PDB file of C-alpha atoms and ligand atoms in Angstrom:
ATOM      1  CA  MET A   6       0.000   0.000   0.000  1.00 79.00           C
ATOM      2  CA  GLY A   7       2.927   2.386   0.695  1.00 85.00           C
ATOM      3  CA  PRO A   8       3.080   5.328   3.111  1.00 95.00           C
ATOM      4  CA  LEU A   9      -0.167   7.175   3.842  1.00 98.00           C
ATOM      5  CA  LEU A  10      -0.391  10.952   3.435  1.00 98.00           C
ATOM      6  CA  MET A  11      -3.153  12.409   5.583  1.00 98.00           C
ATOM      7  CA  LEU A  12      -4.575  15.767   4.463  1.00 98.00           C
ATOM      8  CA  GLY A  13      -6.244  17.085   7.619  1.00 97.00           C
ATOM      9  CA  ALA A  14      -5.713  15.355  10.970  1.00 97.00           C
ATOM     10  CA  GLY A  15      -8.479  16.751  13.181  1.00 95.00           C
ATOM     11  CA  ARG A  16     -11.232  14.787  14.911  1.00 95.00           C
ATOM     12  CA  MET A  17     -11.824  12.106  12.272  1.00 95.00           C
ATOM     13  CA  GLY A  18      -8.249  11.915  11.027  1.00 97.00           C
ATOM     14  CA  GLY A  19      -7.092  11.546  14.636  1.00 97.00           C
ATOM     15  CA  ALA A  20      -9.649   8.792  15.314  1.00 97.00           C
ATOM     16  CA  LEU A  21      -8.314   6.910  12.294  1.00 98.00           C
ATOM     17  CA  ILE A  22      -4.696   7.330  13.388  1.00 97.00           C
ATOM     18  CA  SER A  23      -5.655   5.819  16.779  1.00 97.00           C
ATOM     19  CA  GLY A  24      -7.577   2.955  15.192  1.00 97.00           C
ATOM     20  CA  TRP A  25      -4.879   2.083  12.665  1.00 97.00           C
ATOM     21  CA  ARG A  26      -2.161   2.169  15.286  1.00 95.00           C
ATOM     22  CA  ARG A  27      -4.271  -0.005  17.614  1.00 96.00           C
ATOM     23  CA  ALA A  28      -4.812  -2.483  14.753  1.00 97.00           C
ATOM     24  CA  ALA A  29      -1.059  -2.400  13.982  1.00 95.00           C
ATOM     25  CA  LEU A  30      -1.953  -1.470  10.388  1.00 95.00           C
ATOM     26  CA  LEU A  31       0.098   1.699  10.372  1.00 92.00           C
ATOM     27  CA  SER A  32       3.135   2.768  12.378  1.00 90.00           C
ATOM     28  CA  PRO A  33       4.139   6.449  12.684  1.00 91.00           C
ATOM     29  CA  GLY A  34       6.929   5.776  10.159  1.00 92.00           C
ATOM     30  CA  ASP A  35       4.282   4.938   7.513  1.00 94.00           C
ATOM     31  CA  LEU A  36       2.430   8.196   8.092  1.00 97.00           C
ATOM     32  CA  MET A  37       2.784  11.730   6.668  1.00 98.00           C
ATOM     33  CA  ILE A  38       0.516  14.474   7.970  1.00 98.00           C
ATOM     34  CA  ARG A  39      -0.389  17.801   6.377  1.00 98.00           C
ATOM     35  CA  ASP A  40      -2.375  19.954   8.786  1.00 97.00           C
ATOM     36  CA  PRO A  41      -1.682  23.475  10.080  1.00 96.00           C
ATOM     37  CA  HIS A  42      -3.053  22.512  13.520  1.00 95.00           C
ATOM     38  CA  PRO A  43      -2.851  18.732  13.948  1.00 95.00           C
ATOM     39  CA  GLY A  44      -4.948  17.233  16.761  1.00 95.00           C
ATOM     40  CA  ASP A  45      -3.671  15.258  19.781  1.00 96.00           C
ATOM     41  CA  GLU A  46      -3.369  11.843  18.067  1.00 96.00           C
ATOM     42  CA  ALA A  47      -1.583  13.360  15.091  1.00 97.00           C
ATOM     43  CA  ARG A  48       0.822  15.271  17.341  1.00 97.00           C
ATOM     44  CA  ALA A  49       1.593  12.047  19.218  1.00 96.00           C
ATOM     45  CA  ALA A  50       2.271  10.252  15.924  1.00 96.00           C
ATOM     46  CA  ILE A  51       4.504  13.138  14.791  1.00 97.00           C
ATOM     47  CA  ALA A  52       6.445  12.939  18.067  1.00 97.00           C
ATOM     48  CA  GLN A  53       7.005   9.251  17.295  1.00 96.00           C
ATOM     49  CA  GLY A  54       8.293   9.699  13.762  1.00 95.00           C
ATOM     50  CA  ALA A  55       5.382  10.555  11.430  1.00 97.00           C
ATOM     51  CA  LEU A  56       6.416  13.279   8.959  1.00 97.00           C
ATOM     52  CA  HIS A  57       4.679  16.620   9.499  1.00 97.00           C
ATOM     53  CA  ASP A  58       4.254  18.855   6.437  1.00 97.00           C
ATOM     54  CA  PRO A  59       6.306  16.543   4.175  1.00 97.00           C
ATOM     55  CA  ASP A  60       8.181  18.084   1.257  1.00 97.00           C
ATOM     56  CA  PRO A  61       7.126  17.270  -2.338  1.00 97.00           C
ATOM     57  CA  ALA A  62       9.703  14.456  -2.664  1.00 97.00           C
ATOM     58  CA  ALA A  63       8.310  12.727   0.444  1.00 97.00           C
ATOM     59  CA  MET A  64       4.709  13.228  -0.732  1.00 97.00           C
ATOM     60  CA  GLY A  65       5.709  11.554  -4.006  1.00 97.00           C
ATOM     61  CA  ARG A  66       6.313   8.320  -2.042  1.00 97.00           C
ATOM     62  CA  ALA A  67       2.732   8.168  -0.684  1.00 98.00           C
ATOM     63  CA  GLY A  68       0.776   5.149  -1.890  1.00 97.00           C
ATOM     64  CA  VAL A  69      -2.458   6.422  -0.350  1.00 98.00           C
ATOM     65  CA  VAL A  70      -3.726   9.949   0.275  1.00 98.00           C
ATOM     66  CA  LEU A  71      -6.482  10.321   2.863  1.00 98.00           C
ATOM     67  CA  LEU A  72      -8.535  13.452   2.223  1.00 98.00           C
ATOM     68  CA  ALA A  73      -9.800  14.333   5.712  1.00 98.00           C
ATOM     69  CA  VAL A  74     -10.358  18.099   5.720  1.00 97.00           C
ATOM     70  CA  LYS A  75     -13.771  19.735   6.111  1.00 93.00           C
ATOM     71  CA  PRO A  76     -15.792  19.396   2.886  1.00 89.00           C
ATOM     72  CA  GLN A  77     -15.627  23.178   2.320  1.00 91.00           C
ATOM     73  CA  LEU A  78     -11.791  23.049   2.166  1.00 95.00           C
ATOM     74  CA  TRP A  79     -11.182  19.974   0.048  1.00 95.00           C
ATOM     75  CA  ARG A  80     -10.331  21.727  -3.237  1.00 96.00           C
ATOM     76  CA  GLU A  81      -7.653  23.843  -1.626  1.00 97.00           C
ATOM     77  CA  ALA A  82      -6.169  20.805   0.178  1.00 97.00           C
ATOM     78  CA  ALA A  83      -6.064  18.861  -3.129  1.00 97.00           C
ATOM     79  CA  ALA A  84      -4.512  21.732  -5.111  1.00 97.00           C
ATOM     80  CA  GLU A  85      -1.694  22.061  -2.563  1.00 97.00           C
ATOM     81  CA  VAL A  86      -0.423  18.484  -3.053  1.00 97.00           C
ATOM     82  CA  SER A  87      -1.701  17.064  -6.330  1.00 97.00           C
ATOM     83  CA  GLU A  88       1.405  17.847  -8.418  1.00 97.00           C
ATOM     84  CA  ALA A  89       3.755  16.209  -5.927  1.00 98.00           C
ATOM     85  CA  LEU A  90       1.934  12.833  -5.879  1.00 98.00           C
ATOM     86  CA  SER A  91       2.930   9.751  -7.814  1.00 97.00           C
ATOM     87  CA  ALA A  92       0.629   8.829 -10.707  1.00 96.00           C
ATOM     88  CA  ASP A  93      -0.526   5.626  -9.010  1.00 95.00           C
ATOM     89  CA  ALA A  94      -1.293   7.106  -5.583  1.00 97.00           C
ATOM     90  CA  VAL A  95      -4.841   6.209  -4.553  1.00 98.00           C
ATOM     91  CA  ILE A  96      -7.040   8.933  -3.055  1.00 98.00           C
ATOM     92  CA  VAL A  97      -9.354   7.903  -0.203  1.00 98.00           C
ATOM     93  CA  SER A  98     -11.783  10.687   0.680  1.00 98.00           C
ATOM     94  CA  ILE A  99     -13.862  10.927   3.847  1.00 97.00           C
ATOM     95  CA  ALA A 100     -15.205  14.388   2.943  1.00 93.00           C
ATOM     96  CA  ALA A 101     -18.989  14.282   3.327  1.00 90.00           C
ATOM     97  CA  GLY A 102     -20.943  14.758   0.119  1.00 88.00           C
ATOM     98  CA  VAL A 103     -18.036  15.447  -2.274  1.00 92.00           C
ATOM     99  CA  PRO A 104     -18.385  13.312  -5.474  1.00 94.00           C
ATOM    100  CA  ALA A 105     -15.600  10.892  -6.483  1.00 97.00           C
ATOM    101  CA  GLY A 106     -15.478  12.307 -10.024  1.00 97.00           C
ATOM    102  CA  ASP A 107     -14.766  15.843  -8.770  1.00 96.00           C
ATOM    103  CA  ILE A 108     -12.076  14.527  -6.431  1.00 97.00           C
ATOM    104  CA  SER A 109     -10.434  12.493  -9.189  1.00 98.00           C
ATOM    105  CA  THR A 110     -10.368  15.548 -11.495  1.00 98.00           C
ATOM    106  CA  ALA A 111      -8.820  17.718  -8.770  1.00 98.00           C
ATOM    107  CA  PHE A 112      -6.160  15.036  -8.177  1.00 98.00           C
ATOM    108  CA  GLY A 113      -5.176  14.762 -11.845  1.00 97.00           C
ATOM    109  CA  GLY A 114      -7.374  11.758 -12.685  1.00 97.00           C
ATOM    110  CA  ARG A 115      -6.067   9.481  -9.912  1.00 98.00           C
ATOM    111  CA  ALA A 116      -8.183   6.577  -8.619  1.00 98.00           C
ATOM    112  CA  VAL A 117     -10.582   7.549  -5.818  1.00 98.00           C
ATOM    113  CA  ALA A 118     -12.481   5.698  -3.104  1.00 98.00           C
ATOM    114  CA  ARG A 119     -15.064   7.457  -0.968  1.00 98.00           C
ATOM    115  CA  ILE A 120     -15.594   6.439   2.625  1.00 98.00           C
ATOM    116  CA  MET A 121     -18.052   7.667   5.238  1.00 97.00           C
ATOM    117  CA  PRO A 122     -16.531   6.577   8.563  1.00 97.00           C
ATOM    118  CA  THR A 123     -17.492   6.959  12.229  1.00 97.00           C
ATOM    119  CA  THR A 124     -15.236   8.056  15.089  1.00 95.00           C
ATOM    120  CA  ALA A 125     -15.540   4.684  16.892  1.00 97.00           C
ATOM    121  CA  ALA A 126     -12.905   3.571  14.357  1.00 98.00           C
ATOM    122  CA  ALA A 127     -10.554   4.882  17.063  1.00 98.00           C
ATOM    123  CA  ILE A 128     -11.428   1.795  19.160  1.00 97.00           C
ATOM    124  CA  GLY A 129     -11.845  -0.665  16.286  1.00 97.00           C
ATOM    125  CA  GLN A 130     -15.654  -0.367  16.329  1.00 96.00           C
ATOM    126  CA  GLY A 131     -16.218   1.930  13.381  1.00 97.00           C
ATOM    127  CA  ALA A 132     -18.780   1.662  10.606  1.00 98.00           C
ATOM    128  CA  ALA A 133     -17.657   2.692   7.130  1.00 98.00           C
ATOM    129  CA  SER A 134     -19.658   3.032   3.927  1.00 98.00           C
ATOM    130  CA  LEU A 135     -17.442   2.594   0.880  1.00 98.00           C
ATOM    131  CA  TYR A 136     -17.949   3.588  -2.737  1.00 98.00           C
ATOM    132  CA  ALA A 137     -15.315   3.234  -5.439  1.00 98.00           C
ATOM    133  CA  SER A 138     -15.707   2.536  -9.141  1.00 95.00           C
ATOM    134  CA  ASP A 139     -11.995   1.665  -9.357  1.00 97.00           C
ATOM    135  CA  PRO A 140     -11.265  -1.859  -7.992  1.00 97.00           C
ATOM    136  CA  ARG A 141      -7.744  -0.943  -6.799  1.00 97.00           C
ATOM    137  CA  ALA A 142      -9.060   2.053  -4.862  1.00 98.00           C
ATOM    138  CA  ALA A 143     -11.860  -0.111  -3.412  1.00 98.00           C
ATOM    139  CA  ALA A 144      -9.329  -2.719  -2.247  1.00 98.00           C
ATOM    140  CA  VAL A 145      -7.095  -0.099  -0.581  1.00 98.00           C
ATOM    141  CA  ALA A 146     -10.080   1.456   1.215  1.00 98.00           C
ATOM    142  CA  GLN A 147     -11.296  -2.010   2.315  1.00 98.00           C
ATOM    143  CA  THR A 148      -7.884  -2.780   3.821  1.00 98.00           C
ATOM    144  CA  LEU A 149      -7.769   0.533   5.691  1.00 98.00           C
ATOM    145  CA  PHE A 150     -11.294   0.499   7.084  1.00 98.00           C
ATOM    146  CA  ALA A 151     -11.886  -3.234   7.692  1.00 98.00           C
ATOM    147  CA  ALA A 152      -8.973  -2.927  10.168  1.00 98.00           C
ATOM    148  CA  VAL A 153     -11.029  -0.502  12.290  1.00 98.00           C
ATOM    149  CA  GLY A 154     -14.609  -1.789  12.013  1.00 98.00           C
ATOM    150  CA  VAL A 155     -17.362  -2.901   9.672  1.00 97.00           C
ATOM    151  CA  VAL A 156     -17.239  -1.879   5.980  1.00 98.00           C
ATOM    152  CA  VAL A 157     -20.322  -1.822   3.748  1.00 98.00           C
ATOM    153  CA  GLU A 158     -19.603  -1.371   0.051  1.00 98.00           C
ATOM    154  CA  LEU A 159     -22.238   0.562  -1.917  1.00 98.00           C
ATOM    155  CA  ALA A 160     -22.969  -0.181  -5.567  1.00 95.00           C
ATOM    156  CA  ASP A 161     -24.125   3.332  -6.406  1.00 96.00           C
ATOM    157  CA  GLU A 162     -22.395   6.562  -5.368  1.00 97.00           C
ATOM    158  CA  ASP A 163     -25.715   8.318  -4.795  1.00 96.00           C
ATOM    159  CA  LEU A 164     -26.310   5.958  -1.840  1.00 97.00           C
ATOM    160  CA  MET A 165     -23.444   7.675   0.025  1.00 96.00           C
ATOM    161  CA  HIS A 166     -25.923  10.417   0.980  1.00 95.00           C
ATOM    162  CA  ALA A 167     -28.213   7.886   2.670  1.00 96.00           C
ATOM    163  CA  ALA A 168     -25.270   6.093   4.294  1.00 97.00           C
ATOM    164  CA  THR A 169     -24.008   9.419   5.648  1.00 95.00           C
ATOM    165  CA  ALA A 170     -27.449  10.161   7.085  1.00 96.00           C
ATOM    166  CA  VAL A 171     -27.878   6.801   8.856  1.00 97.00           C
ATOM    167  CA  SER A 172     -24.249   6.082   9.799  1.00 97.00           C
ATOM    168  CA  GLY A 173     -21.682   8.920   9.490  1.00 94.00           C
ATOM    169  CA  SER A 174     -23.986  11.400  11.252  1.00 95.00           C
ATOM    170  CA  ALA A 175     -25.811   8.891  13.436  1.00 97.00           C
ATOM    171  CA  PRO A 176     -23.545   8.643  16.508  1.00 96.00           C
ATOM    172  CA  ALA A 177     -24.627  12.229  17.251  1.00 97.00           C
ATOM    173  CA  TYR A 178     -28.308  11.196  17.089  1.00 97.00           C
ATOM    174  CA  LEU A 179     -27.657   8.544  19.721  1.00 97.00           C
ATOM    175  CA  TYR A 180     -25.747  10.982  21.933  1.00 97.00           C
ATOM    176  CA  ALA A 181     -28.635  13.469  21.622  1.00 98.00           C
ATOM    177  CA  PHE A 182     -31.070  10.706  22.696  1.00 98.00           C
ATOM    178  CA  ILE A 183     -28.885   9.907  25.713  1.00 98.00           C
ATOM    179  CA  GLU A 184     -28.731  13.603  26.688  1.00 98.00           C
ATOM    180  CA  ALA A 185     -32.534  13.848  26.474  1.00 98.00           C
ATOM    181  CA  LEU A 186     -33.068  10.654  28.508  1.00 98.00           C
ATOM    182  CA  GLU A 187     -30.666  11.842  31.213  1.00 98.00           C
ATOM    183  CA  ALA A 188     -32.437  15.211  31.378  1.00 98.00           C
ATOM    184  CA  ALA A 189     -35.830  13.471  31.582  1.00 98.00           C
ATOM    185  CA  GLY A 190     -34.532  11.246  34.390  1.00 98.00           C
ATOM    186  CA  ALA A 191     -33.437  14.312  36.336  1.00 98.00           C
ATOM    187  CA  ALA A 192     -36.766  16.038  35.618  1.00 98.00           C
ATOM    188  CA  ALA A 193     -38.548  12.934  36.980  1.00 98.00           C
ATOM    189  CA  GLY A 194     -36.687  13.362  40.286  1.00 98.00           C
ATOM    190  CA  LEU A 195     -33.415  11.411  39.994  1.00 98.00           C
ATOM    191  CA  SER A 196     -30.210  13.218  40.893  1.00 98.00           C
ATOM    192  CA  PRO A 197     -28.313  14.182  37.724  1.00 97.00           C
ATOM    193  CA  GLN A 198     -25.530  11.748  38.738  1.00 98.00           C
ATOM    194  CA  ALA A 199     -27.976   8.868  39.221  1.00 98.00           C
ATOM    195  CA  ALA A 200     -29.707   9.618  35.903  1.00 98.00           C
ATOM    196  CA  GLN A 201     -26.329   9.748  34.148  1.00 98.00           C
ATOM    197  CA  SER A 202     -25.042   6.450  35.584  1.00 98.00           C
ATOM    198  CA  LEU A 203     -28.284   4.582  34.958  1.00 98.00           C
ATOM    199  CA  VAL A 204     -28.843   5.876  31.418  1.00 98.00           C
ATOM    200  CA  ARG A 205     -25.263   5.367  30.209  1.00 98.00           C
ATOM    201  CA  ALA A 206     -24.956   1.830  31.592  1.00 98.00           C
ATOM    202  CA  THR A 207     -28.401   0.943  30.208  1.00 98.00           C
ATOM    203  CA  ILE A 208     -27.578   2.202  26.712  1.00 97.00           C
ATOM    204  CA  THR A 209     -24.123   0.620  26.481  1.00 97.00           C
ATOM    205  CA  GLY A 210     -25.480  -2.669  27.892  1.00 97.00           C
ATOM    206  CA  ALA A 211     -28.362  -2.711  25.398  1.00 96.00           C
ATOM    207  CA  ALA A 212     -25.943  -1.951  22.524  1.00 95.00           C
ATOM    208  CA  ALA A 213     -23.639  -4.758  23.685  1.00 94.00           C
ATOM    209  CA  LEU A 214     -26.560  -7.217  23.684  1.00 94.00           C
ATOM    210  CA  LEU A 215     -27.426  -6.146  20.133  1.00 95.00           C
ATOM    211  CA  ALA A 216     -23.764  -6.470  19.086  1.00 92.00           C
ATOM    212  CA  GLN A 217     -23.699 -10.075  20.347  1.00 92.00           C
ATOM    213  CA  GLY A 218     -25.993 -10.879  17.432  1.00 86.00           C
ATOM    214  CA  GLY A 219     -28.755 -13.425  17.512  1.00 80.00           C
ATOM    215  CA  ASP A 220     -31.815 -11.256  17.901  1.00 91.00           C
ATOM    216  CA  ASP A 221     -32.733  -8.237  15.819  1.00 95.00           C
ATOM    217  CA  PRO A 222     -33.756  -4.956  17.522  1.00 96.00           C
ATOM    218  CA  ALA A 223     -37.493  -5.612  17.168  1.00 96.00           C
ATOM    219  CA  ALA A 224     -37.121  -8.995  18.910  1.00 96.00           C
ATOM    220  CA  LEU A 225     -34.990  -7.479  21.672  1.00 96.00           C
ATOM    221  CA  ARG A 226     -37.600  -4.731  22.127  1.00 96.00           C
ATOM    222  CA  ARG A 227     -40.430  -7.275  22.411  1.00 96.00           C
ATOM    223  CA  GLN A 228     -38.451  -9.270  24.979  1.00 95.00           C
ATOM    224  CA  VAL A 229     -38.423  -6.262  27.355  1.00 95.00           C
ATOM    225  CA  THR A 230     -41.967  -5.009  26.691  1.00 96.00           C
ATOM    226  CA  SER A 231     -44.685  -6.628  28.811  1.00 96.00           C
ATOM    227  CA  PRO A 232     -48.251  -6.024  27.635  1.00 95.00           C
ATOM    228  CA  GLY A 233     -49.762  -3.255  29.728  1.00 95.00           C
ATOM    229  CA  GLY A 234     -46.435  -2.512  31.448  1.00 96.00           C
ATOM    230  CA  THR A 235     -44.333   0.605  31.907  1.00 97.00           C
ATOM    231  CA  THR A 236     -42.210   0.048  28.788  1.00 96.00           C
ATOM    232  CA  GLN A 237     -45.290  -0.322  26.636  1.00 97.00           C
ATOM    233  CA  ALA A 238     -46.684   2.936  28.035  1.00 97.00           C
ATOM    234  CA  ALA A 239     -43.501   4.765  26.965  1.00 97.00           C
ATOM    235  CA  LEU A 240     -43.325   3.033  23.573  1.00 97.00           C
ATOM    236  CA  GLU A 241     -46.869   4.125  22.770  1.00 96.00           C
ATOM    237  CA  VAL A 242     -45.477   7.680  22.878  1.00 96.00           C
ATOM    238  CA  LEU A 243     -42.141   6.940  21.165  1.00 96.00           C
ATOM    239  CA  MET A 244     -43.586   4.741  18.444  1.00 96.00           C
ATOM    240  CA  GLY A 245     -46.957   6.474  18.130  1.00 94.00           C
ATOM    241  CA  GLU A 246     -48.057   9.275  15.851  1.00 93.00           C
ATOM    242  CA  GLY A 247     -45.280  11.898  15.622  1.00 91.00           C
ATOM    243  CA  GLY A 248     -42.886   9.461  17.363  1.00 95.00           C
ATOM    244  CA  PHE A 249     -39.628   7.903  16.175  1.00 95.00           C
ATOM    245  CA  GLY A 250     -40.901   6.766  12.754  1.00 95.00           C
ATOM    246  CA  PRO A 251     -41.751  10.172  11.251  1.00 95.00           C
ATOM    247  CA  LEU A 252     -39.178  12.041  13.347  1.00 96.00           C
ATOM    248  CA  ILE A 253     -36.240   9.871  12.235  1.00 97.00           C
ATOM    249  CA  ASP A 254     -37.498   9.987   8.628  1.00 97.00           C
ATOM    250  CA  GLN A 255     -37.401  13.798   8.815  1.00 97.00           C
ATOM    251  CA  ALA A 256     -33.965  13.831  10.443  1.00 97.00           C
ATOM    252  CA  VAL A 257     -32.501  11.475   7.827  1.00 98.00           C
ATOM    253  CA  ALA A 258     -34.081  13.496   4.992  1.00 98.00           C
ATOM    254  CA  ALA A 259     -32.482  16.677   6.422  1.00 97.00           C
ATOM    255  CA  ALA A 260     -29.054  14.988   6.577  1.00 95.00           C
ATOM    256  CA  VAL A 261     -29.428  13.644   3.008  1.00 95.00           C
ATOM    257  CA  ALA A 262     -30.329  17.148   1.765  1.00 95.00           C
ATOM    258  CA  ARG A 263     -27.320  18.652   3.556  1.00 93.00           C
ATOM    259  CA  SER A 264     -25.005  15.955   2.155  1.00 90.00           C
ATOM    260  CA  ARG A 265     -26.231  16.744  -1.377  1.00 90.00           C
ATOM    261  CA  ALA A 266     -25.728  20.491  -0.801  1.00 89.00           C
ATOM    262  CA  LEU A 267     -22.152  19.984   0.484  1.00 83.00           C
ATOM    263  CA  GLY A 268     -21.258  18.126  -2.690  1.00 75.00           C
ATOM    264  CA  ALA A 269     -22.908  20.579  -5.073  1.00 69.00           C
TER     265      ALA A 269
HETATM  266  N1  LIG B  29     -16.025  14.068  12.744  1.00 75.72           N
HETATM  267  C1  LIG B  29     -16.770  13.055  12.325  1.00 75.72           C
HETATM  268  O1  LIG B  29     -17.446  12.371  13.098  1.00 75.72           O
HETATM  269  C2  LIG B  29     -16.795  12.684  10.852  1.00 75.72           C
HETATM  270  C3  LIG B  29     -17.490  11.529  10.464  1.00 75.72           C
HETATM  271  C4  LIG B  29     -17.468  11.163   9.109  1.00 75.72           C
HETATM  272  C5  LIG B  29     -16.794  11.951   8.184  1.00 75.72           C
HETATM  273  N2  LIG B  29     -16.166  13.090   8.576  1.00 75.72           N
HETATM  274  C6  LIG B  29     -15.481  13.892   7.559  1.00 75.72           C
HETATM  275  O2  LIG B  29     -14.141  14.048   7.955  1.00 75.72           O
HETATM  276  C7  LIG B  29     -13.668  15.301   7.457  1.00 75.72           C
HETATM  277  C8  LIG B  29     -12.924  16.009   8.577  1.00 75.72           C
HETATM  278  O3  LIG B  29     -13.829  16.269   9.654  1.00 75.72           O
HETATM  279  P1  LIG B  29     -13.293  16.545  11.107  1.00 75.72           P
HETATM  280  O4  LIG B  29     -14.457  16.545  12.009  1.00 75.72           O
HETATM  281  O5  LIG B  29     -12.130  15.655  11.391  1.00 75.72           O
HETATM  282  O6  LIG B  29     -12.749  18.061  10.900  1.00 75.72           O
HETATM  283  P2  LIG B  29     -11.655  18.848  11.766  1.00 75.72           P
HETATM  284  O7  LIG B  29     -11.612  18.339  13.159  1.00 75.72           O
HETATM  285  O8  LIG B  29     -11.883  20.301  11.496  1.00 75.72           O
HETATM  286  O9  LIG B  29     -10.262  18.418  11.067  1.00 75.72           O
HETATM  287  C9  LIG B  29      -9.838  18.873   9.817  1.00 75.72           C
HETATM  288  C10 LIG B  29      -8.378  19.324   9.939  1.00 75.72           C
HETATM  289  O10 LIG B  29      -7.931  19.722   8.645  1.00 75.72           O
HETATM  290  C11 LIG B  29      -7.093  20.860   8.796  1.00 75.72           C
HETATM  291  N3  LIG B  29      -6.956  21.576   7.516  1.00 75.72           N
HETATM  292  C12 LIG B  29      -7.629  22.665   7.077  1.00 75.72           C
HETATM  293  N4  LIG B  29      -7.223  23.004   5.830  1.00 75.72           N
HETATM  294  C13 LIG B  29      -6.249  22.121   5.483  1.00 75.72           C
HETATM  295  C14 LIG B  29      -5.455  21.933   4.310  1.00 75.72           C
HETATM  296  N5  LIG B  29      -5.574  22.741   3.248  1.00 75.72           N
HETATM  297  N6  LIG B  29      -4.587  20.886   4.290  1.00 75.72           N
HETATM  298  C15 LIG B  29      -4.456  20.061   5.339  1.00 75.72           C
HETATM  299  N7  LIG B  29      -5.194  20.181   6.499  1.00 75.72           N
HETATM  300  C16 LIG B  29      -6.076  21.204   6.559  1.00 75.72           C
HETATM  301  C17 LIG B  29      -7.804  21.638   9.863  1.00 75.72           C
HETATM  302  O11 LIG B  29      -6.946  22.607  10.429  1.00 75.72           O
HETATM  303  P3  LIG B  29      -7.620  23.975  11.015  1.00 75.72           P
HETATM  304  O12 LIG B  29      -8.293  23.577  12.273  1.00 75.72           O
HETATM  305  O13 LIG B  29      -6.453  24.882  11.194  1.00 75.72           O
HETATM  306  O14 LIG B  29      -8.593  24.464   9.962  1.00 75.72           O
HETATM  307  C18 LIG B  29      -8.186  20.527  10.856  1.00 75.72           C
HETATM  308  O15 LIG B  29      -7.139  20.256  11.785  1.00 75.72           O
HETATM  309  C19 LIG B  29     -14.862  16.082   6.943  1.00 75.72           C
HETATM  310  O16 LIG B  29     -14.809  16.147   5.533  1.00 75.72           O
HETATM  311  C20 LIG B  29     -16.054  15.304   7.422  1.00 75.72           C
HETATM  312  O17 LIG B  29     -17.086  15.329   6.441  1.00 75.72           O
HETATM  313  C21 LIG B  29     -16.132  13.461   9.903  1.00 75.72           C
END
């Protein structure tokens, strides 16, 4: 695969550095970082031998270029390095919404894979949607992201918008739910500390049960819902008119629309 040149090493780039180092996929010596203000993980990798702001000759040795700047800045980041890269360097972009064809053009026609990752890649529990029309780029992206979680390859680039809305953006939905449940627990009389401990352990335990496989979420839900019980009373609100179904549909549609706008 060759050394990896990371363009942008903020929150997501840093999570990937952690995950790849944890998976022993990448050592600091295999890493070059271009970022005016690298985050903590990137600074640690630089202290251990990763090249910071490599010169053009070093960039020419990169086998893979990870485009990990904010979507609004991707063209500028590409223009700064494109000429220095070798012709067979593969570009892997995690920039939300930006089409592979535009990225390939900006990088002089090089092969491109698009990935929508999640930050749990830092602990080997990421989810990554992958789209690449070029088989070599797809294989490189598979190697990088299968090392830090689950990879789902999409047949059609347009599906990246939906994948972004239900995966890339979705950890924040879950955190927002947890915040609301903790606040509701406190409003119902629990101390904030008690609400926090109970809610967090409940959510992580329920997610761990789901991760063990076996039952799907609907079956797990039925197992803990007695007819006429407390859970059913709450679910009649959450799953009733104006509940999760329409609300999540609206949220996902808003994220899809934003993803399309970022790429336009
Ligand atoms: N965070 C997530 O959960 C997540 C999930 C999926 C996908 N993504 C994608 O990941 C990308 C990065 O997001 P992020 O949250 O990691 O952003 P971030 O924390 O802002 O990190 C981006 C880094 O890129 C640096 N940068 C700016 N211009 C640059 C340039 N021309 N060349 C090299 N580096 C440059 C920034 O430095 P300055 O701070 O000085 O500007 C910053 O340190 C986005 O495209 C986003 O769509 C993020």
